[in-house]
Coordinates of C-alpha atoms in Angstrom, one line a residue:
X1 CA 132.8 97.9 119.4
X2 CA 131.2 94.8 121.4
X3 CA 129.3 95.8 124.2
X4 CA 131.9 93.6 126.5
X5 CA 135.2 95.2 125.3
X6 CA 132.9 98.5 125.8
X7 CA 132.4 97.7 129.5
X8 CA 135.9 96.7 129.7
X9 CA 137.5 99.9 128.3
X10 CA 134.5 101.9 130.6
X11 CA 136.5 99.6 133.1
X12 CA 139.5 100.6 132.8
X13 CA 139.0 104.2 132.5
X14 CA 137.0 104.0 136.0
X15 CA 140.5 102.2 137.3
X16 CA 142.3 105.1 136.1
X17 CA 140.0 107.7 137.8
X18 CA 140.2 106.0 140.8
X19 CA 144.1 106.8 140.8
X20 CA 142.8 110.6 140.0
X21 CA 140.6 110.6 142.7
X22 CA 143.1 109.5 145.4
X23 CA 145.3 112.3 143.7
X24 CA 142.5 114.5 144.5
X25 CA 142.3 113.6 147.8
X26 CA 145.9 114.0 148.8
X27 CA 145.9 117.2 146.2
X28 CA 143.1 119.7 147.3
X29 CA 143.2 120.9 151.1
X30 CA 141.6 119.0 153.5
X31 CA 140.4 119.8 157.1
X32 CA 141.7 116.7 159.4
X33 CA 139.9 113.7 160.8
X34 CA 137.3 115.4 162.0
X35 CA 133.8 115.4 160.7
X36 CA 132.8 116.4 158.3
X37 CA 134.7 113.1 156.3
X38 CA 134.6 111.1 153.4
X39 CA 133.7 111.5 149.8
X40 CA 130.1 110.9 148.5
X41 CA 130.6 109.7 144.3
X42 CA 127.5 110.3 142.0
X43 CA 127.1 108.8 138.8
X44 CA 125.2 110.9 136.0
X45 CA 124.6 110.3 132.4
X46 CA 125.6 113.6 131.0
X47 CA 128.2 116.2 131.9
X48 CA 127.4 119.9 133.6
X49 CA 127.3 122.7 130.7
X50 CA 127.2 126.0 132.8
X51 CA 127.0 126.5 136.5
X52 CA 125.2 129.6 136.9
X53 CA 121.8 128.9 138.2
X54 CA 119.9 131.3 136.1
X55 CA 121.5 129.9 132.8
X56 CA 121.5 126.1 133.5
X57 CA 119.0 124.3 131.6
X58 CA 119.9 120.8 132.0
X59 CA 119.7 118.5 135.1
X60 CA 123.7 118.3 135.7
X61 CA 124.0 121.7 135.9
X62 CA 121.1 122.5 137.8
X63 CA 122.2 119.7 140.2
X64 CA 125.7 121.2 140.7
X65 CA 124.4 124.3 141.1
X66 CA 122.1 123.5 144.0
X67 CA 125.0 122.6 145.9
X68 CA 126.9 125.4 145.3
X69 CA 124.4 128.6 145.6
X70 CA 121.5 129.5 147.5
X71 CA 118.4 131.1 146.7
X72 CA 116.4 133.7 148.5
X73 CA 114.1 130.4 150.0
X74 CA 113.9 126.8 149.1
X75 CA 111.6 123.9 149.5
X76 CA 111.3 121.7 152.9
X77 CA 110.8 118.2 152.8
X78 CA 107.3 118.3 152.5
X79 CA 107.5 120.8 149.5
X80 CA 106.6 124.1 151.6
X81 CA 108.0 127.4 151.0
X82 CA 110.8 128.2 153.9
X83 CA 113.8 131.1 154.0
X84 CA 117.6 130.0 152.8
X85 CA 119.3 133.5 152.6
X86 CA 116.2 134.9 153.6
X87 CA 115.5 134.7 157.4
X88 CA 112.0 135.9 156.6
X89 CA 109.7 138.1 154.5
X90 CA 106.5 139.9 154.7
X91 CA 104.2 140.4 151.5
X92 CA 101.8 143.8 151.6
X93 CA 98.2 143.2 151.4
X94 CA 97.8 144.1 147.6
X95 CA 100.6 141.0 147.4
X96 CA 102.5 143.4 144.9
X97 CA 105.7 143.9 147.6
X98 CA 107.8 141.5 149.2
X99 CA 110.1 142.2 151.8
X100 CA 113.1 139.7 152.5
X101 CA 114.8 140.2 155.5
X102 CA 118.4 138.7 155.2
X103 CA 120.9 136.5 157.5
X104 CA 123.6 138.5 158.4
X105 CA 125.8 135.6 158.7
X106 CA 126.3 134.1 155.4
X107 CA 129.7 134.7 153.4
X108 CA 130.9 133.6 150.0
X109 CA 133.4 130.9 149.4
X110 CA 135.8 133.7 149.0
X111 CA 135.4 135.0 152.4
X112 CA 133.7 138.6 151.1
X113 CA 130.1 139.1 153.1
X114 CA 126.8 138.5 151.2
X115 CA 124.6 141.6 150.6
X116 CA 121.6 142.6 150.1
X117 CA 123.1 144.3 146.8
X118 CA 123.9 140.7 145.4
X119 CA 120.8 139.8 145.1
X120 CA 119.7 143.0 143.5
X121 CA 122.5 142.2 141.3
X122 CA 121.7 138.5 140.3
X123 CA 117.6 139.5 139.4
X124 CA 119.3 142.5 137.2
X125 CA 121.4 139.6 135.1
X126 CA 118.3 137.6 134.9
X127 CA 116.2 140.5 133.6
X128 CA 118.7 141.6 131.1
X129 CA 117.9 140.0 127.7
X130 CA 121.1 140.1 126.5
X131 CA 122.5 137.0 128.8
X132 CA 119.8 134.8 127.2
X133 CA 118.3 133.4 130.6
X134 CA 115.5 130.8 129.6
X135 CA 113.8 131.5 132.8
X136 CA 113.3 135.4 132.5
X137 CA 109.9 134.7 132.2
X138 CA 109.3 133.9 135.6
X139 CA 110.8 137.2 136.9
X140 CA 109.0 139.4 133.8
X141 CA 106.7 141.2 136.4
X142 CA 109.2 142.2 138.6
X143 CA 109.1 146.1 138.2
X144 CA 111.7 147.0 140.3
X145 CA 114.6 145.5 143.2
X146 CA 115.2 147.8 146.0
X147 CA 118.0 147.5 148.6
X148 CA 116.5 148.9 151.7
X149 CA 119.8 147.9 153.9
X150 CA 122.3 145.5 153.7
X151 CA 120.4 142.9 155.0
X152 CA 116.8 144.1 153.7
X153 CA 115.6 143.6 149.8
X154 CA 112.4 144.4 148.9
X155 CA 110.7 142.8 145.4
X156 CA 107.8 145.5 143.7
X157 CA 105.7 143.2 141.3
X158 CA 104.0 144.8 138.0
X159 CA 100.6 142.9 140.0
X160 CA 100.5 139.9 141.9
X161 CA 102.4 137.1 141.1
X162 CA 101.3 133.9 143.2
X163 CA 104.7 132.1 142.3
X164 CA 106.9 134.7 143.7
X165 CA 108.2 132.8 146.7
X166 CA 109.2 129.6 145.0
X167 CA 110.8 131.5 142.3
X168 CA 112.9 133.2 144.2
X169 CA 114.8 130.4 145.0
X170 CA 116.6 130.9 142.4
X171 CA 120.7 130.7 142.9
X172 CA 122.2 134.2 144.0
X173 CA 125.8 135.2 142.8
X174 CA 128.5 137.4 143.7
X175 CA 128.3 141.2 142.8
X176 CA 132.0 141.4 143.9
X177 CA 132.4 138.9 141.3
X178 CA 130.7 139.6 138.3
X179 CA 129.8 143.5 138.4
X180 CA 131.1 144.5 135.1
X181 CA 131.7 141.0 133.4
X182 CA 131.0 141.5 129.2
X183 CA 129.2 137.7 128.9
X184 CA 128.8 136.0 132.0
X185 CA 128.2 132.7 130.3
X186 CA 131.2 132.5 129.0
X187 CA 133.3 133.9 131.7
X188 CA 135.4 131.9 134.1
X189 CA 133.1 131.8 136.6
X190 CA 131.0 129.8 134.6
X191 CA 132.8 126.9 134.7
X192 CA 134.9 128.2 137.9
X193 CA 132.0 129.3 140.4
X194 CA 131.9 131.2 143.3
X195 CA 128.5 130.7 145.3
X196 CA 127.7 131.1 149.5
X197 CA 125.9 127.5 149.3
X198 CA 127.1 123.9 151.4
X199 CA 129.9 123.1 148.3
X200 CA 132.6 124.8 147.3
X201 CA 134.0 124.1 143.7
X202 CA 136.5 122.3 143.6
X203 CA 137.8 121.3 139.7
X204 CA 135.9 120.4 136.9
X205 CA 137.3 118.1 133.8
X206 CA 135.1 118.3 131.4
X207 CA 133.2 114.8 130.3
X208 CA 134.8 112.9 133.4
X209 CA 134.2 114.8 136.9
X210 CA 133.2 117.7 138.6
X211 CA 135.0 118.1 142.4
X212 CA 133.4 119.7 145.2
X213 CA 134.7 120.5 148.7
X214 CA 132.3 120.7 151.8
X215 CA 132.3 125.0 152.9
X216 CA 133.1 124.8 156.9
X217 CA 131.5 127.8 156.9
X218 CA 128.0 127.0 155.7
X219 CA 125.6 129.3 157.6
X220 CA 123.6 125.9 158.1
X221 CA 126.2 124.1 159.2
X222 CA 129.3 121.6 157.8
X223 CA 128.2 119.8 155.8
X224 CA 128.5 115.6 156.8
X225 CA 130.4 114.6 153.4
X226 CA 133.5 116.2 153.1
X227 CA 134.1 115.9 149.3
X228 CA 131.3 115.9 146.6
X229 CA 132.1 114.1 143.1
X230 CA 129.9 114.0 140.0
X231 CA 131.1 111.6 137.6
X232 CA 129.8 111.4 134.1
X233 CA 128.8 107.9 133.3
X234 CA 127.2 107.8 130.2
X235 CA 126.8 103.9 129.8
X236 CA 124.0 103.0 132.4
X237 CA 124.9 99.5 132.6
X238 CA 128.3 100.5 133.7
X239 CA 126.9 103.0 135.7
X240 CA 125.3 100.0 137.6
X241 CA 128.8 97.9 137.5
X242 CA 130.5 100.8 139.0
X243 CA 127.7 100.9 142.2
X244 CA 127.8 97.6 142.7
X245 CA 132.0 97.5 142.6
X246 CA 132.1 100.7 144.8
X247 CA 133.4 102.9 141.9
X248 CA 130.6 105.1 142.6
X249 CA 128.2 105.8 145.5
X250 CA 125.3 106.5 143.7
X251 CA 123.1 106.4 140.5
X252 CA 119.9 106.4 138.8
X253 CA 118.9 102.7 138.2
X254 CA 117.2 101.7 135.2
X255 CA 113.6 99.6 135.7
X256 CA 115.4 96.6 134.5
X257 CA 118.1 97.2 137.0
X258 CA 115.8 98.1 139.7
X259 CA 113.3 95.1 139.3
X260 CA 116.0 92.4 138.4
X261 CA 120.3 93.5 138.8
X262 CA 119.5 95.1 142.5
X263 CA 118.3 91.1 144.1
X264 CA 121.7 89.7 144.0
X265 CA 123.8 89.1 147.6
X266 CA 126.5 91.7 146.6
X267 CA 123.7 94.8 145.6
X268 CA 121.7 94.0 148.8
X269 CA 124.5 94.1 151.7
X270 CA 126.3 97.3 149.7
X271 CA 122.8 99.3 148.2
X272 CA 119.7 100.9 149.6
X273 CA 117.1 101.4 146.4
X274 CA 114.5 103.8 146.7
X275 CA 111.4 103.8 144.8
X276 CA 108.8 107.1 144.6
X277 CA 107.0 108.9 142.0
X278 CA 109.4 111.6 140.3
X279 CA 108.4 115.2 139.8
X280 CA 109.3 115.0 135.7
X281 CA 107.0 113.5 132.7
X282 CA 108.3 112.0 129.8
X283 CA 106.9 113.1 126.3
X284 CA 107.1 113.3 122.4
X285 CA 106.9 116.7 121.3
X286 CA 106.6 117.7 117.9
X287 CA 108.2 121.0 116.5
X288 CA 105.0 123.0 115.5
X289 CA 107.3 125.0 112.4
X290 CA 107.6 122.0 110.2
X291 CA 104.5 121.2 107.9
X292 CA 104.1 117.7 109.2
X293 CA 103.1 118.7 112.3
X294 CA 101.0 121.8 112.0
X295 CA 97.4 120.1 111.8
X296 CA 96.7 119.1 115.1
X297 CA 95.0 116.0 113.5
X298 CA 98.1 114.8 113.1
X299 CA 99.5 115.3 116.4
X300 CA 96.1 113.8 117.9
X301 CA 96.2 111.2 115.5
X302 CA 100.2 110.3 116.4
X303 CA 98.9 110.3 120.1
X304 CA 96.2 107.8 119.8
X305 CA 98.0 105.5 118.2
X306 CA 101.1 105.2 120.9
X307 CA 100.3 102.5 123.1
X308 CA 101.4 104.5 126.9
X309 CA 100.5 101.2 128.6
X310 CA 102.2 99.1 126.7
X311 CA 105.6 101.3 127.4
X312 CA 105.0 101.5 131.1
X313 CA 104.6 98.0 131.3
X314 CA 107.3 96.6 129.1
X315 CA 110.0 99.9 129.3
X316 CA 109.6 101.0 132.6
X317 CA 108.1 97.6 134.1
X318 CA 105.6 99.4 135.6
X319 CA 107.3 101.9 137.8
X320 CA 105.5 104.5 135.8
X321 CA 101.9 106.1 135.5
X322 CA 100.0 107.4 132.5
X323 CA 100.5 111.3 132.0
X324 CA 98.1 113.6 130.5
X325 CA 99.4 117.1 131.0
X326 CA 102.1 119.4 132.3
X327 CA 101.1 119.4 135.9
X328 CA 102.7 118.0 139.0
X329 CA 100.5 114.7 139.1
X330 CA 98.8 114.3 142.8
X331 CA 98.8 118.0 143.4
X332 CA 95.3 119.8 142.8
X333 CA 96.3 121.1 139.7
X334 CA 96.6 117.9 137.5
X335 CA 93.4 117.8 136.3
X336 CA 92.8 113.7 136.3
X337 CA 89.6 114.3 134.6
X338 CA 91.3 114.8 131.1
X339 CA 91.2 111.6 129.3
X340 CA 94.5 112.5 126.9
X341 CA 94.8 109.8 124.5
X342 CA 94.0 106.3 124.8
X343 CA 95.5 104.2 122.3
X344 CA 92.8 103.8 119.7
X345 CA 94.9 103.2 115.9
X346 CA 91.6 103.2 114.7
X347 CA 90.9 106.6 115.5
X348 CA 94.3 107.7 114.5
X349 CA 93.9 106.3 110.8
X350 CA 90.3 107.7 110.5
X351 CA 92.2 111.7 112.0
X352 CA 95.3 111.1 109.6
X353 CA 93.1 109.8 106.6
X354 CA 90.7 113.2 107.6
X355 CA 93.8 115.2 107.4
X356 CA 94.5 114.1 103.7
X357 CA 96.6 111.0 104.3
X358 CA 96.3 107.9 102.5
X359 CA 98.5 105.2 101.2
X360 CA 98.5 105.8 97.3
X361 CA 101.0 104.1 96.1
X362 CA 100.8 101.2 98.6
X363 CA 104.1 100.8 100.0
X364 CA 102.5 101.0 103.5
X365 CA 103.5 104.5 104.2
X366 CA 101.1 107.4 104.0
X367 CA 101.6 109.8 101.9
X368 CA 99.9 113.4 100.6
X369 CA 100.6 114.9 97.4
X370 CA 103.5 112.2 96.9
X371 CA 104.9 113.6 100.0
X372 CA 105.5 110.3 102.8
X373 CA 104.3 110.6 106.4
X374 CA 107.5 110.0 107.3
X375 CA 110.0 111.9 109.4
X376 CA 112.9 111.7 112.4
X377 CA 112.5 111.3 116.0
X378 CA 115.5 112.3 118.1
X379 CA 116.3 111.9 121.7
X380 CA 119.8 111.7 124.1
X381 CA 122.3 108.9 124.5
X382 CA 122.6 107.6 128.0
X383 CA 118.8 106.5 128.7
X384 CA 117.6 103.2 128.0
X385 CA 114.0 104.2 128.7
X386 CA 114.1 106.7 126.3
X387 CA 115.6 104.8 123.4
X388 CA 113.5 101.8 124.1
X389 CA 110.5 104.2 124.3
X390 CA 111.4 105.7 120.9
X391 CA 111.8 101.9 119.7
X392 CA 108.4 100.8 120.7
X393 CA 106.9 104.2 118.9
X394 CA 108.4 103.8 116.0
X395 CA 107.0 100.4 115.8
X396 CA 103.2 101.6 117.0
X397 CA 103.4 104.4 114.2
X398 CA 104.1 102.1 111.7
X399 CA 101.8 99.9 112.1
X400 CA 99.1 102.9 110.8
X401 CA 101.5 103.7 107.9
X402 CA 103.8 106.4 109.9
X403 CA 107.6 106.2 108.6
X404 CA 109.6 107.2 112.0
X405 CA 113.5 107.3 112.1
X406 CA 115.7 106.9 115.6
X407 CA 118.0 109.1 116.0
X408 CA 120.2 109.1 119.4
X409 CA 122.4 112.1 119.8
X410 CA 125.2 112.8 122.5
X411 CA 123.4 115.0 125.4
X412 CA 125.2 118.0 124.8
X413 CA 125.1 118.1 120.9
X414 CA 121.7 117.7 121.3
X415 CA 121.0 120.3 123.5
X416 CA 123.0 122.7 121.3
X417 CA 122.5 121.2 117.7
X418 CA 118.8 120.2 117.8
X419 CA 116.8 121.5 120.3
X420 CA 118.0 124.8 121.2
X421 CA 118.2 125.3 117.5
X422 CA 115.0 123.9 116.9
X423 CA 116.7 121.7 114.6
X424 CA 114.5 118.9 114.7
X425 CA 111.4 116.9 113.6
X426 CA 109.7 115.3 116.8
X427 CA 111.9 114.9 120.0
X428 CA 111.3 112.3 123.6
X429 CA 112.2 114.4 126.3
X430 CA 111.4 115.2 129.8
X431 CA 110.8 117.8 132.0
X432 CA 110.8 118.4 135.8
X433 CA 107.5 119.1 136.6
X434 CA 107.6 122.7 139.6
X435 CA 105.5 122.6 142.6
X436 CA 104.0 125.7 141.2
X437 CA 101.6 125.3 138.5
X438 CA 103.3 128.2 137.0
X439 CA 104.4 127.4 133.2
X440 CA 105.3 130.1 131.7
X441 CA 108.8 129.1 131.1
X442 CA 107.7 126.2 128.6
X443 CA 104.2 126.8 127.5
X444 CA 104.2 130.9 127.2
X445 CA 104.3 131.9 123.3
X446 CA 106.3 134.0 124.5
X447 CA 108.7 131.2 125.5
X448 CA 109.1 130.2 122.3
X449 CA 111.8 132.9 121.6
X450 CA 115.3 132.0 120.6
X451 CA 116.8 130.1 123.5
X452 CA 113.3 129.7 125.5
X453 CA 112.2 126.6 126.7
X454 CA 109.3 126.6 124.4
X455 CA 111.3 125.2 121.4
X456 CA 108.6 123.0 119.9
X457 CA 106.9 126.8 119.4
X458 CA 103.8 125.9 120.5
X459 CA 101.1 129.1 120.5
X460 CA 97.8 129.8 121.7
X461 CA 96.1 133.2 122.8
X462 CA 93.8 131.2 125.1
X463 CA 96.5 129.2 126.9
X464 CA 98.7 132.6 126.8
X465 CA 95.9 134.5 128.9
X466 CA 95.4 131.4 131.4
X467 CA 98.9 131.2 131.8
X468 CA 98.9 135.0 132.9
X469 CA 96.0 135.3 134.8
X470 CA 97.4 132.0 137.1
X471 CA 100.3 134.0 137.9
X472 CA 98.0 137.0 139.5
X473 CA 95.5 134.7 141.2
X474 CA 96.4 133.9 144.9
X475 CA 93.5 131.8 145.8
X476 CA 93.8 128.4 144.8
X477 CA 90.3 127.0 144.4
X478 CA 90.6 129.3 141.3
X479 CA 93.9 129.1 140.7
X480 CA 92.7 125.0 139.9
X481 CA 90.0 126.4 137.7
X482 CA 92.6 128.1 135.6
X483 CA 95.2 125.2 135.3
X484 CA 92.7 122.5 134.7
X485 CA 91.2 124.4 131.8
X486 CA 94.5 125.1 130.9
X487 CA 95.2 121.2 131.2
X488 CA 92.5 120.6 128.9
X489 CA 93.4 122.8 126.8
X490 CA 97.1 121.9 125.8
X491 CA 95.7 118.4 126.0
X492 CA 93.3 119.1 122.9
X493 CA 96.3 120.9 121.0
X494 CA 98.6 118.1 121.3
X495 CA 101.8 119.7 120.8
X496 CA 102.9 116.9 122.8
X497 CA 102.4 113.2 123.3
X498 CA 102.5 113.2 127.0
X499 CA 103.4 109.6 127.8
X500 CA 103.9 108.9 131.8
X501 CA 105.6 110.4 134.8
X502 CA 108.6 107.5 135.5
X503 CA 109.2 106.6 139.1
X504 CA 112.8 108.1 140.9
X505 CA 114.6 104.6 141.6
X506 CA 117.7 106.1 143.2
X507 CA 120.2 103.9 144.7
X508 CA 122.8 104.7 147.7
X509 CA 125.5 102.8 149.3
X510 CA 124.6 101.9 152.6
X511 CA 127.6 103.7 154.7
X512 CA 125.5 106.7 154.1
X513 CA 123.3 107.4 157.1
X514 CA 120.6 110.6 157.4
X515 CA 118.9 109.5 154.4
X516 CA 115.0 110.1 154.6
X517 CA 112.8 109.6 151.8
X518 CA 110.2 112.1 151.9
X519 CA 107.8 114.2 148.9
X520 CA 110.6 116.2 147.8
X521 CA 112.5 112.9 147.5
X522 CA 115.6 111.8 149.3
X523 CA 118.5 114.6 148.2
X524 CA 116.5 117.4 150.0
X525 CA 118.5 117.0 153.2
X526 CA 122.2 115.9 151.7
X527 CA 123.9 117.8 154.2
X528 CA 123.2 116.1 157.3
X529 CA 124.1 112.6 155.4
X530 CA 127.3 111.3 157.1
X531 CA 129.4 108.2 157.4
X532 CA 129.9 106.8 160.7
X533 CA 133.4 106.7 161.1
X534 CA 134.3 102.7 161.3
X535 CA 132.4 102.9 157.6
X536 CA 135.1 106.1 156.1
X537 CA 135.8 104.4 152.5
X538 CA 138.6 107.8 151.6
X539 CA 140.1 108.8 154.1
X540 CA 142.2 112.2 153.8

């Protein structure tokens, strides 16, 4: 299909869900003229796959989920630690035992009260191996969960754990709900959730939109926007047509889109473009269980001879910086000391030709006991940077005699198929980096399990100790010691080409009001947006 009549069947499919929206809007209950009003329209690449916060893995879900539950504390807007359902908390002077004290004023969307024996419930699920959380790593030291009152939890810790409080922001659900449920991933409450948080669910169809309704009984306060919708979008450069028409609110914009689309009369009077580093780095990482890959002198080789520069500069157009490591860059834990790997072929060929690899045949591929260098690199449809970064790669590798295959996969298939199978050669993904240096979840041989996050298997005993002893140190000039070794460390392995941390370009319609940019970005305070009410686009 040509990439007009593409845009033009996207077209008219974003024609037709205009007529499902308004039949939303007339369809699900409203609450009058009064604030909160209007309907706030997000644009994503790739659909939601589970909304239950310990079991989404994938930004959609985890997005969807933030609106919909609440955690025991949360993030302000200048990434400190504050209470959500907790009111407050004190930790004993051995830091093993945390107390939450609880509002007594929060309900769930169904009306019932939320207990303290909820969240006793939820850290049970998480802790139980057989619902397959990836984060139970993060919660591993937790000895035991004690409900003191209905309104009082208290946390006992195997030892300290510096990251408690931020990881206990983790989504809380309904014991009224779930107590008893077989599989709570695939139960309907899943895909039909139930949370105490600023959204209500409202209807999901799968691959098109997920519907959510502002809770007049938020604990916080209504919410500005009335209605919530997340449309899936998978095209970005109809993503951009559908912002600029006023089929959707908001998206993600592309560098190209950012630097050169967002100048025109129309974009300028309708948008607001942000710009600020992201919290994420993008990498290559290479699955450590296929013979290619288990020499690092071929992962350090591979690494050298990948041009980051180059793909900053001509992929993102510069909204980008150089990444080294696994750390939240800025934050004292990055270790900027740690040179990674400047682009050097030279060095590469001289590491590959070390490792036994030489063109012997010389068809310009190397090869080892007749076995080619040569292999596939896979990544997910719906980003541009991605695909172009896997192009320019590809095209880096080969000029040192590396044979590397593109292969773009549907984001869901290749969640399932590929990675979470470990069904693959080399992968470009990227992860959100945490506030807390904390990376367990990812790093942790532990991690490397069936369904861990950890799925290029990477292990170390050095790294694994490090990792561990982070997690018990409070104070944190040594706390940097620990992660900038660590830094160092993974660096050297290379289980990873860590290419650069991208800049967040979002881009919001302008009859949204309340937006501040700030570290933790611009979403952090969604709930006080609003639309005055002479700018109301659906009115219902």
């Amino acid at each position: 299909m040509r990439g007009a009549e593409r845009v033009f069947l996207c077209w008219k499919r974003s024609l037709a869900f205009l007529s499902v929206a308004f039949f939303l809007g007339i369809d699900l209950p409203g609450y009058g003229a009064a604030v909160p009003r209007d309907s706030y329209v997000a644009g994503g690449i790739s659909d939601a796959r589970v909304l239950i916060p310990f079991l989404a893995d994938d930004t959609a879900s985890s997005s969807i989920c933030e609106l919909i539950f609440n955690g025991l504390t949360k993030v302000d807007k200048d990434l400190r630690v504050t209470g959500d359902l907790a009111r407050s908390w004190k930790i004993s002077e051995d830091g093993r035992l945390i107390t939450f004290y609880l509002r007594d004023n929060v309900r769930w969307h169904d009306g019932k009260a939320f207990t303290a024996e909820d969240v006793k419930f939820t850290y049970e699920q998480i802790l139980d191996p057989s619902n397959g959380s990836p984060y139970i790593g993060s919660y591993s030291m937790i000895r035991e969960v004690r409900v003191l009152d209905e309104h009082t939890v208290s946390f006992e810790y195997e030892e300290p754990y510096a990251p408690a409080l931020l990881k206990l922001g983790m989504g809380i659900l309904p014991q009224h709900i779930l107590r008893g449920a077989e599989d709570i991933r695939s139960s309907d409450f899943a895909t039909r959730p139930v949370g105490t948080g600023p959204y209500r669910f409202g209807r999901w169809k799968n691959g098109e939109y997920i519907v959510l309704e502002a809770n007049r009984d938020y604990f916080e306060g209504v919410p500005g926007i009335k209605r919530y919708v997340y449309r899936i979008i998978p095209d970005q450069a109809v993503a951009f047509l559908e912002l600029v028409s006023g089929g959707v609110d908001s998206v993600a914009l592309s560098p190209y889109q950012y630097r050169y689309r967002s100048r025109t009369k129309d974009f300028v009077e309708k948008i607001e473009k942000y710009k600020y580093p992201s919290h994420s780095y993008v990498y290559i990482g290479y699955n450590l269980k296929d013979p290619l890959f288990s020499d690092k002198r071929v992962r350090r080789a591979l690494s050298y001879a990948v041009d980051t520069r180059k793909i900053i500069d001509s992929v993102l157009l510069g909204l980008g910086s150089p990444s080294t490591g696994p750390f939240l860059k800025g934050s004292p834990f990055y270790d900027e000391s740690v040179e990674g790997y400047p682009y050097d072929p030279g060095r590469a060929e001289a590491l590959l030709k070390e490792a036994g690899w030489e063109d012997t045949d010389g068809d310009g591929i190397l090869d080892r006991d007749g076995v080619p260098l040569s292999f596939t690199v896979a990544t997910n449809q719906g980003s541009r940077v991605r695909e172009d970064t896997a192009t320019i790669v590809q095209s880096q590798w080969a000029e040192i005699g590396v044979d590397a295959k593109i292969r773009v996969v549907a984001w869901s298939a290749f969640l399932d198929q590929f990675v979470n199978k470990k069904n693959f050669q080399a992968v470009i993904l990227g992860w959100t980096t945490p506030i807390d240096p904390d990376i367990y979840s990812v790093w942790h041989s532990d991690s490397s399990r069936e369904g861990g996050l950890n799925f290029v298997s990477y292990s170390n005993g050095r790294v694994d100790a490090l990792i561990e002893e982070g997690r018990r140190e409070f104070d944190t000039r040594k706390r940097r010691e620990i992660y900038h070794e660590l830094h160092g460390l993974i660096s050297r392995d290379a289980p990873y080409t860590f290419l650069f941390v991208p800049y967040s370009t979002p881009a919001v319609n302008r009859r949204f009001k309340g937006i501040e940019p700030s570290p933790a970005g611009i979403g952090y305070n969604f709930i006080e947006w609003y639309v005055p009410e002479e700018e109301v686009k659906y009115k219902f």
